[in-house]
Amino acid sequence: MVEPFKRPKRKNPIVPTRQPTLPPSVRSRVALGLTAAAARGRFKLQVCEDCGAVQYPPREVCRTCLSHRLVWRTHDGRGELLTDTVLHIPQELFFRERSPWRIGMVRLDGGVNVVAHVHNAVDPAPCRVRVEASLDRAGEAALVVMPEKRRLYLSDDPRLREMTCDPRLRKILVTDGKSAVGQATVRALAAAGADLIWIGRAEPWKKVAGFEALRELPQATIVPLDVTDGRSVRELAGEIGGKVDILINTADCHRTFGIGTRRGVETAQLEMDVNYFGLLRLAQEFAPALKARAADGPTGAIAWVNVLSIFALANYPAHGTYSASKAAAYSLSQALRADLQHAGVRVINIFPGPIDDEWDQLELPPKLSPNALAAAMIAALKGSVEDVYPGDVAQDWLARHLDDPKALERELAQGGR
Ligand SMILES: [Zn+2]
């Protein structure tokens, strides 16, 4: 059964905010392979290269032949739900606060059994199912049993909804609503049922096509925000910081320059000021407020989204200074993620390839449309991934980067993409 969202009750201001509890998060180093795959939306299990046996739980040596040659391979998650039950008094505090909680045991095709959370749309056992690896609020992999054929979101089940950052009925700040990506993001959030969208606007005297039309959205409120100005960020955080459930940083400065194509460092400084220092200013002013409200359940702070670039993984010399600023922002976002993770606030990074906007005009297709980027962002919020690589170019770069970062660097140096 798919349960619709209900508007949460307003928080009683006299009741103190709860301390956040998180699902148990201690994992062995080898088990982090499961989490690393889940962070990109994949379900991987170890497979023995010598005898082919699939392994679960993750381990150091093969369960049948004791070989050390275990590799992580994608599993389609299909299997049979053998049994399921509902826990009324779970042992862990996190689940006890949210009981009753449905769990079950699945025999995966490949012959291993897993115990997993069960989506409430799954029929009673026995039945065919699909297991997905999702990130829980502690940022660790958790296995969830989904119906085999129906494509459902985690957020369709009110208990599993906490694993997601579904924007429905949420209050969201989009830091720059003027860019093409910013406008697409605002529209996608409105369509996804956001309750309130604050749209940041720097340099209000500059007119941008399409921006004024955003005012017609009933959820939209335009607020002054210039991420290059510490006072502007501080003032907005003082005004709305305690209400923001999801912060989406779309502020981006992109000038197409390599090292030798322009004298001086002013352009590069501007890129750093928006892409790196802008993120730092936002993090310093907004992150404490988000952390403080992380335990408020349906009215709490849940996510922080950064629109980075696939150029953050490896420098693309034609966009050399921009790549460097995005790499800096990527690095900082990892520190932000570590900081917010303890409270259960998820940091989602998006790594698009060239976007179909004014600064990538000279790039050859394929290019990612701002609408496709926004759709990928909404899907990430409704699911549980934390790193998103939307579009063919980003997927291709990621595959090459994972295969051999040095080979990718060489290829890009020769002008390849
Ligand atoms: Zn083996």
Short mmCIF file of C-alpha atoms and ligand atoms in Angstrom, two decimals:
data_model
loop_
_atom_site.label_atom_id
_atom_site.label_comp_id
_atom_site.label_asym_id
_atom_site.label_seq_id
_atom_site.Cartn_x
_atom_site.Cartn_y
_atom_site.Cartn_z
CA MET A 1 0.00 0.00 0.00
CA VAL A 2 1.27 3.44 -0.88
CA GLU A 3 0.42 5.98 1.81
CA PRO A 4 0.07 9.60 0.78
CA PHE A 5 1.91 12.39 2.54
CA LYS A 6 0.06 14.17 5.31
CA ARG A 7 0.83 17.73 6.20
CA PRO A 8 2.83 17.58 9.46
CA LYS A 9 1.52 19.35 12.53
CA ARG A 10 3.24 22.58 13.37
CA LYS A 11 5.96 22.12 15.93
CA ASN A 12 4.96 23.22 19.41
CA PRO A 13 7.54 25.93 20.20
CA ILE A 14 7.43 25.13 23.95
CA VAL A 15 8.41 21.50 23.47
CA PRO A 16 12.21 21.17 23.39
CA THR A 17 13.78 19.66 20.28
CA ARG A 18 14.70 16.02 20.69
CA GLN A 19 18.28 14.89 20.51
CA PRO A 20 18.71 13.09 17.22
CA THR A 21 19.00 9.32 17.34
CA LEU A 22 20.54 7.50 14.43
CA PRO A 23 20.42 3.91 13.24
CA PRO A 24 23.40 1.85 14.42
CA SER A 25 26.33 2.90 12.30
CA VAL A 26 29.37 0.87 13.29
CA ARG A 27 30.56 -1.08 10.27
CA SER A 28 33.73 -2.98 9.54
CA ARG A 29 36.04 -1.52 6.90
CA VAL A 30 35.18 -4.29 4.45
CA ALA A 31 31.45 -3.59 4.87
CA LEU A 32 32.02 -0.01 3.65
CA GLY A 33 32.01 -1.44 0.11
CA LEU A 34 28.26 -1.90 0.48
CA THR A 35 27.86 1.71 1.66
CA ALA A 36 30.09 3.10 -1.11
CA ALA A 37 27.89 1.43 -3.73
CA ALA A 38 24.65 2.52 -2.03
CA ALA A 39 25.86 6.13 -2.01
CA ARG A 40 25.72 5.98 -5.82
CA GLY A 41 22.43 4.09 -5.87
CA ARG A 42 23.91 0.64 -6.58
CA PHE A 43 23.50 -2.67 -4.79
CA LYS A 44 26.78 -4.58 -4.80
CA LEU A 45 27.78 -7.81 -3.14
CA GLN A 46 31.14 -9.49 -2.89
CA VAL A 47 31.71 -12.34 -5.33
CA CYS A 48 34.58 -14.84 -5.10
CA GLU A 49 36.80 -14.70 -8.19
CA ASP A 50 37.92 -18.29 -7.63
CA CYS A 51 34.68 -20.20 -7.02
CA GLY A 52 32.01 -17.62 -7.93
CA ALA A 53 30.21 -17.77 -4.57
CA VAL A 54 28.23 -14.66 -3.64
CA GLN A 55 28.98 -13.39 -0.13
CA TYR A 56 26.80 -11.78 2.51
CA PRO A 57 27.43 -10.29 5.01
CA PRO A 58 30.64 -8.73 3.66
CA ARG A 59 33.74 -10.65 4.75
CA GLU A 60 37.49 -10.97 4.34
CA VAL A 61 37.61 -14.44 2.79
CA CYS A 62 35.23 -16.57 0.73
CA ARG A 63 32.67 -18.50 2.77
CA THR A 64 33.10 -21.64 0.67
CA CYS A 65 36.74 -21.79 -0.50
CA LEU A 66 38.50 -19.32 1.85
CA SER A 67 39.93 -17.39 -1.11
CA HIS A 68 40.95 -13.74 -0.52
CA ARG A 69 39.99 -12.76 -4.06
CA LEU A 70 36.61 -11.15 -3.32
CA VAL A 71 35.40 -8.38 -5.64
CA TRP A 72 32.36 -6.10 -5.41
CA ARG A 73 29.89 -6.74 -8.23
CA THR A 74 26.48 -5.22 -8.93
CA HIS A 75 23.58 -7.52 -8.01
CA ASP A 76 20.13 -6.99 -9.48
CA GLY A 77 18.64 -7.53 -6.02
CA ARG A 78 16.12 -10.11 -7.16
CA GLY A 79 15.14 -12.88 -4.81
CA GLU A 80 12.37 -14.42 -2.75
CA LEU A 81 10.97 -13.05 0.48
CA LEU A 82 11.08 -16.15 2.70
CA THR A 83 9.50 -14.67 5.81
CA ASP A 84 8.54 -11.31 7.23
CA THR A 85 7.50 -9.99 10.61
CA VAL A 86 6.69 -6.78 12.43
CA LEU A 87 8.82 -5.68 15.38
CA HIS A 88 6.80 -3.93 18.06
CA ILE A 89 9.62 -3.40 20.55
CA PRO A 90 12.88 -3.27 18.55
CA GLN A 91 16.11 -3.46 20.47
CA GLU A 92 17.67 -0.36 18.89
CA LEU A 93 16.48 3.01 20.21
CA PHE A 94 16.19 4.51 16.71
CA PHE A 95 13.75 1.83 15.57
CA ARG A 96 11.96 1.67 18.94
CA GLU A 97 11.04 5.34 18.54
CA ARG A 98 9.57 4.46 15.15
CA SER A 99 7.98 1.05 15.83
CA PRO A 100 6.18 -1.01 14.67
CA TRP A 101 8.86 -1.82 12.09
CA ARG A 102 8.56 -4.45 9.32
CA ILE A 103 11.55 -6.65 8.53
CA GLY A 104 12.02 -9.81 6.52
CA MET A 105 14.47 -12.38 5.25
CA VAL A 106 15.19 -12.65 1.53
CA ARG A 107 16.98 -15.43 -0.32
CA LEU A 108 18.74 -13.58 -3.12
CA ASP A 109 19.23 -15.21 -6.52
CA GLY A 110 22.81 -16.33 -6.09
CA GLY A 111 22.11 -18.15 -2.86
CA VAL A 112 22.68 -15.80 0.08
CA ASN A 113 20.13 -14.76 2.72
CA VAL A 114 19.78 -11.16 3.85
CA VAL A 115 17.69 -9.62 6.61
CA ALA A 116 16.25 -6.31 5.47
CA HIS A 117 13.67 -3.58 6.04
CA VAL A 118 10.45 -4.34 4.12
CA HIS A 119 8.50 -1.69 2.19
CA ASN A 120 4.83 -1.75 3.15
CA ALA A 121 3.79 -2.25 -0.49
CA VAL A 122 5.45 -5.71 -0.51
CA ASP A 123 3.02 -8.66 -0.28
CA PRO A 124 3.28 -11.06 2.68
CA ALA A 125 5.90 -13.83 2.27
CA PRO A 126 6.51 -15.87 0.25
CA CYS A 127 6.76 -13.72 -2.87
CA ARG A 128 9.29 -12.48 -5.42
CA VAL A 129 10.96 -9.21 -4.43
CA ARG A 130 13.80 -6.86 -5.27
CA VAL A 131 16.36 -5.75 -2.67
CA GLU A 132 17.82 -2.24 -2.88
CA ALA A 133 20.73 -0.80 -0.96
CA SER A 134 19.80 2.60 0.45
CA LEU A 135 21.52 5.03 2.78
CA ASP A 136 19.93 5.34 6.18
CA ARG A 137 20.01 8.51 8.29
CA ALA A 138 23.42 7.56 9.66
CA GLY A 139 24.74 7.53 6.08
CA GLU A 140 25.30 3.77 6.10
CA ALA A 141 23.96 1.17 3.69
CA ALA A 142 20.65 -0.39 4.69
CA LEU A 143 18.93 -3.09 2.64
CA VAL A 144 15.29 -2.53 1.75
CA VAL A 145 12.90 -5.07 0.23
CA MET A 146 10.80 -3.58 -2.57
CA PRO A 147 8.10 -5.16 -4.79
CA GLU A 148 9.76 -6.98 -7.71
CA LYS A 149 7.88 -5.30 -10.55
CA ARG A 150 6.35 -2.01 -9.33
CA ARG A 151 8.72 0.95 -9.31
CA LEU A 152 8.12 2.66 -5.99
CA TYR A 153 10.01 5.25 -4.02
CA LEU A 154 11.16 4.65 -0.47
CA SER A 155 9.13 7.70 0.45
CA ASP A 156 5.89 5.91 -0.48
CA ASP A 157 6.22 4.09 2.86
CA PRO A 158 5.90 6.52 5.82
CA ARG A 159 8.42 4.59 7.95
CA LEU A 160 11.05 4.34 5.23
CA ARG A 161 10.38 7.97 4.30
CA GLU A 162 12.95 8.93 6.92
CA MET A 163 15.66 7.38 4.75
CA THR A 164 14.78 9.87 2.04
CA CYS A 165 14.70 13.65 1.74
CA ASP A 166 11.48 13.87 -0.26
CA PRO A 167 10.81 17.56 -1.00
CA ARG A 168 7.03 17.16 -0.65
CA LEU A 169 5.63 19.58 1.97
CA ARG A 170 9.15 20.78 2.78
CA LYS A 171 10.52 24.29 3.15
CA ILE A 172 13.41 24.74 0.77
CA LEU A 173 16.00 27.42 0.03
CA VAL A 174 17.42 27.59 -3.52
CA THR A 175 20.44 29.85 -3.22
CA ASP A 176 20.43 31.19 -6.79
CA GLY A 177 17.16 31.23 -8.69
CA LYS A 178 18.38 33.34 -11.58
CA SER A 179 20.48 30.83 -13.47
CA ALA A 180 18.93 28.35 -15.87
CA VAL A 181 19.67 25.54 -13.41
CA GLY A 182 18.23 27.57 -10.53
CA GLN A 183 15.00 28.26 -12.40
CA ALA A 184 14.61 24.61 -13.44
CA THR A 185 15.26 23.55 -9.84
CA VAL A 186 12.58 25.87 -8.47
CA ARG A 187 10.01 24.64 -10.98
CA ALA A 188 10.83 20.97 -10.32
CA LEU A 189 10.52 21.50 -6.56
CA ALA A 190 7.15 23.20 -7.00
CA ALA A 191 5.96 20.27 -9.14
CA ALA A 192 7.24 17.82 -6.51
CA GLY A 193 5.00 19.41 -3.89
CA ALA A 194 7.38 21.63 -1.91
CA ASP A 195 5.55 23.68 0.71
CA LEU A 196 7.62 26.83 0.50
CA ILE A 197 10.54 27.78 -1.75
CA TRP A 198 12.78 30.69 -0.91
CA ILE A 199 14.51 31.79 -4.09
CA GLY A 200 17.82 33.57 -3.57
CA ARG A 201 18.56 36.50 -5.83
CA ALA A 202 21.82 38.40 -6.07
CA GLU A 203 22.20 41.64 -8.05
CA PRO A 204 18.46 42.41 -8.29
CA TRP A 205 19.08 45.14 -10.88
CA LYS A 206 20.15 42.52 -13.45
CA LYS A 207 17.14 41.28 -15.38
CA VAL A 208 17.20 37.63 -16.39
CA ALA A 209 14.77 35.96 -18.78
CA GLY A 210 12.28 33.70 -17.05
CA PHE A 211 13.07 34.78 -13.49
CA GLU A 212 10.11 37.10 -12.97
CA ALA A 213 7.73 34.28 -14.00
CA LEU A 214 8.84 32.31 -10.89
CA ARG A 215 6.92 34.82 -8.77
CA GLU A 216 3.70 33.32 -10.09
CA LEU A 217 4.38 30.00 -8.32
CA PRO A 218 2.26 30.02 -5.16
CA GLN A 219 5.07 28.51 -3.03
CA ALA A 220 7.76 30.96 -4.15
CA THR A 221 9.21 33.79 -2.09
CA ILE A 222 12.12 35.76 -3.51
CA VAL A 223 14.79 36.67 -0.95
CA PRO A 224 17.99 38.71 -1.30
CA LEU A 225 21.04 36.45 -1.18
CA ASP A 226 24.52 37.07 -2.52
CA VAL A 227 26.83 34.20 -1.57
CA THR A 228 29.90 36.38 -2.20
CA ASP A 229 28.80 38.72 0.59
CA GLY A 230 29.15 37.36 4.13
CA ARG A 231 26.69 39.88 5.53
CA SER A 232 24.01 38.96 3.01
CA VAL A 233 24.35 35.25 3.88
CA ARG A 234 24.33 36.00 7.63
CA GLU A 235 21.23 38.18 7.42
CA LEU A 236 19.24 35.61 5.48
CA ALA A 237 20.35 32.81 7.83
CA GLY A 238 19.20 34.93 10.77
CA GLU A 239 15.84 35.41 9.13
CA ILE A 240 15.00 31.93 7.76
CA GLY A 241 17.85 29.64 8.90
CA GLY A 242 15.67 28.10 11.61
CA LYS A 243 12.98 27.13 9.11
CA VAL A 244 14.91 25.65 6.17
CA ASP A 245 14.41 21.87 5.78
CA ILE A 246 16.46 21.51 2.59
CA LEU A 247 19.14 23.88 1.29
CA ILE A 248 19.97 23.61 -2.40
CA ASN A 249 23.10 25.47 -3.43
CA THR A 250 22.75 26.31 -7.11
CA ALA A 251 25.03 29.37 -6.93
CA ASP A 252 27.59 28.90 -9.65
CA CYS A 253 30.11 31.08 -11.46
CA HIS A 254 31.46 29.67 -14.70
CA ARG A 255 33.80 31.51 -17.07
CA THR A 256 35.36 29.49 -19.82
CA PHE A 257 39.07 29.99 -19.33
CA GLY A 258 42.13 27.88 -19.23
CA ILE A 259 45.36 29.10 -17.67
CA GLY A 260 46.78 30.92 -20.68
CA THR A 261 43.68 32.41 -22.27
CA ARG A 262 43.37 35.39 -19.94
CA ARG A 263 45.83 37.47 -17.92
CA GLY A 264 45.38 38.03 -14.22
CA VAL A 265 43.51 36.11 -11.61
CA GLU A 266 40.35 38.22 -11.23
CA THR A 267 38.09 35.81 -13.12
CA ALA A 268 39.44 32.81 -11.25
CA GLN A 269 38.96 34.70 -7.98
CA LEU A 270 35.33 35.37 -8.87
CA GLU A 271 34.78 31.68 -9.58
CA MET A 272 36.38 30.75 -6.26
CA ASP A 273 34.37 33.41 -4.45
CA VAL A 274 31.05 31.96 -5.63
CA ASN A 275 31.80 28.26 -6.00
CA TYR A 276 34.09 27.69 -3.02
CA PHE A 277 33.87 30.60 -0.57
CA GLY A 278 30.15 30.90 -1.30
CA LEU A 279 29.64 27.34 -0.13
CA LEU A 280 31.82 28.00 2.91
CA ARG A 281 29.80 31.10 3.86
CA LEU A 282 26.53 29.19 3.47
CA ALA A 283 27.89 26.27 5.48
CA GLN A 284 29.06 28.48 8.34
CA GLU A 285 25.76 30.31 8.63
CA PHE A 286 23.17 27.66 7.78
CA ALA A 287 24.68 24.31 8.84
CA PRO A 288 24.39 24.92 12.62
CA ALA A 289 20.70 25.74 12.25
CA LEU A 290 20.07 22.64 10.13
CA LYS A 291 21.84 20.42 12.64
CA ALA A 292 19.81 21.84 15.51
CA ARG A 293 16.55 20.94 13.79
CA ALA A 294 17.51 17.51 12.45
CA ALA A 295 15.48 15.55 15.01
CA ASP A 296 12.16 17.29 14.42
CA GLY A 297 10.88 14.40 12.23
CA PRO A 298 8.50 15.52 9.48
CA THR A 299 9.21 19.17 10.29
CA GLY A 300 12.97 18.81 10.69
CA ALA A 301 15.95 19.72 8.55
CA ILE A 302 16.92 16.83 6.28
CA ALA A 303 19.23 17.68 3.40
CA TRP A 304 21.80 19.92 1.79
CA VAL A 305 22.30 19.70 -1.98
CA ASN A 306 25.34 21.03 -3.86
CA VAL A 307 25.35 21.42 -7.62
CA LEU A 308 29.01 20.70 -8.37
CA SER A 309 30.43 19.57 -11.72
CA ILE A 310 31.96 16.46 -13.19
CA PHE A 311 34.99 18.74 -13.76
CA ALA A 312 35.52 18.48 -9.97
CA LEU A 313 36.80 14.91 -10.43
CA ALA A 314 39.42 15.74 -13.04
CA ASN A 315 40.43 19.08 -14.49
CA TYR A 316 39.11 19.87 -17.95
CA PRO A 317 41.80 22.27 -19.23
CA ALA A 318 39.47 24.33 -21.46
CA HIS A 319 37.58 25.17 -18.25
CA GLY A 320 40.68 25.00 -16.09
CA THR A 321 39.99 27.60 -13.42
CA TYR A 322 36.34 26.60 -13.16
CA SER A 323 37.34 22.95 -12.68
CA ALA A 324 39.72 23.99 -9.89
CA SER A 325 37.00 25.96 -8.08
CA LYS A 326 34.59 23.04 -8.31
CA ALA A 327 37.26 20.64 -7.03
CA ALA A 328 37.70 22.94 -4.04
CA ALA A 329 33.94 23.01 -3.48
CA TYR A 330 33.80 19.22 -3.75
CA SER A 331 36.48 18.85 -1.12
CA LEU A 332 34.69 21.27 1.20
CA SER A 333 31.39 19.45 0.68
CA GLN A 334 33.01 16.30 2.05
CA ALA A 335 33.86 18.18 5.25
CA LEU A 336 30.29 19.49 5.36
CA ARG A 337 28.96 15.97 4.90
CA ALA A 338 31.05 14.65 7.77
CA ASP A 339 29.79 17.53 9.93
CA LEU A 340 26.09 17.11 9.12
CA GLN A 341 26.10 13.32 9.11
CA HIS A 342 26.18 13.11 12.91
CA ALA A 343 22.86 14.89 13.02
CA GLY A 344 21.39 12.77 10.22
CA VAL A 345 21.27 15.62 7.66
CA ARG A 346 22.24 14.25 4.24
CA VAL A 347 24.60 16.09 1.89
CA ILE A 348 23.83 15.28 -1.73
CA ASN A 349 26.40 16.24 -4.37
CA ILE A 350 25.42 16.48 -8.02
CA PHE A 351 28.12 16.16 -10.68
CA PRO A 352 26.64 17.18 -14.04
CA GLY A 353 28.65 17.20 -17.25
CA PRO A 354 28.47 20.26 -19.53
CA ILE A 355 25.10 21.96 -19.11
CA ASP A 356 23.10 23.44 -21.93
CA ASP A 357 23.59 27.06 -20.78
CA GLU A 358 25.50 30.13 -21.93
CA TRP A 359 28.92 29.12 -20.53
CA ASP A 360 29.05 25.73 -22.20
CA GLN A 361 28.07 27.09 -25.62
CA LEU A 362 31.35 26.05 -27.19
CA GLU A 363 31.07 22.51 -25.90
CA LEU A 364 29.96 19.84 -28.31
CA PRO A 365 26.84 17.81 -27.51
CA PRO A 366 25.72 15.82 -25.60
CA LYS A 367 24.90 18.46 -23.03
CA LEU A 368 22.64 18.15 -20.03
CA SER A 369 19.49 20.28 -20.02
CA PRO A 370 18.79 22.19 -16.79
CA ASN A 371 15.45 20.36 -16.57
CA ALA A 372 17.17 16.97 -16.70
CA LEU A 373 19.53 18.09 -13.95
CA ALA A 374 16.61 19.23 -11.80
CA ALA A 375 14.79 15.92 -12.39
CA ALA A 376 17.87 14.00 -11.27
CA MET A 377 18.02 16.16 -8.15
CA ILE A 378 14.38 15.43 -7.25
CA ALA A 379 14.89 11.69 -7.83
CA ALA A 380 17.94 11.77 -5.52
CA LEU A 381 15.94 13.53 -2.81
CA LYS A 382 13.12 10.98 -3.11
CA GLY A 383 15.58 8.09 -2.99
CA SER A 384 18.66 7.80 -0.86
CA VAL A 385 21.77 8.35 -2.98
CA GLU A 386 24.29 11.01 -1.97
CA ASP A 387 26.37 11.30 -5.17
CA VAL A 388 24.52 11.86 -8.43
CA TYR A 389 26.07 11.82 -11.93
CA PRO A 390 23.24 12.86 -14.25
CA GLY A 391 23.51 12.38 -18.00
CA ASP A 392 25.71 10.41 -20.38
CA VAL A 393 28.83 12.59 -20.14
CA ALA A 394 28.90 12.47 -16.32
CA GLN A 395 28.31 8.72 -16.32
CA ASP A 396 31.11 8.23 -18.85
CA TRP A 397 33.56 10.43 -16.89
CA LEU A 398 32.69 8.64 -13.68
CA ALA A 399 33.28 5.23 -15.23
CA ARG A 400 36.65 6.37 -16.62
CA HIS A 401 37.57 8.05 -13.33
CA LEU A 402 36.81 4.87 -11.36
CA ASP A 403 38.70 2.80 -13.90
CA ASP A 404 41.89 4.90 -13.84
CA PRO A 405 42.02 8.59 -12.80
CA LYS A 406 45.42 9.00 -14.46
CA ALA A 407 44.16 7.79 -17.84
CA LEU A 408 41.25 10.24 -17.64
CA GLU A 409 43.65 13.10 -16.83
CA ARG A 410 45.76 12.28 -19.89
CA GLU A 411 42.75 12.05 -22.17
CA LEU A 412 41.41 15.41 -21.00
CA ALA A 413 44.84 17.00 -21.43
CA GLN A 414 44.67 16.03 -25.08
CA GLY A 415 41.34 17.79 -25.47
CA GLY A 416 39.20 14.68 -25.28
CA ARG A 417 36.04 14.66 -23.28
ZN ZN B 1 35.39 -18.91 -3.22
#
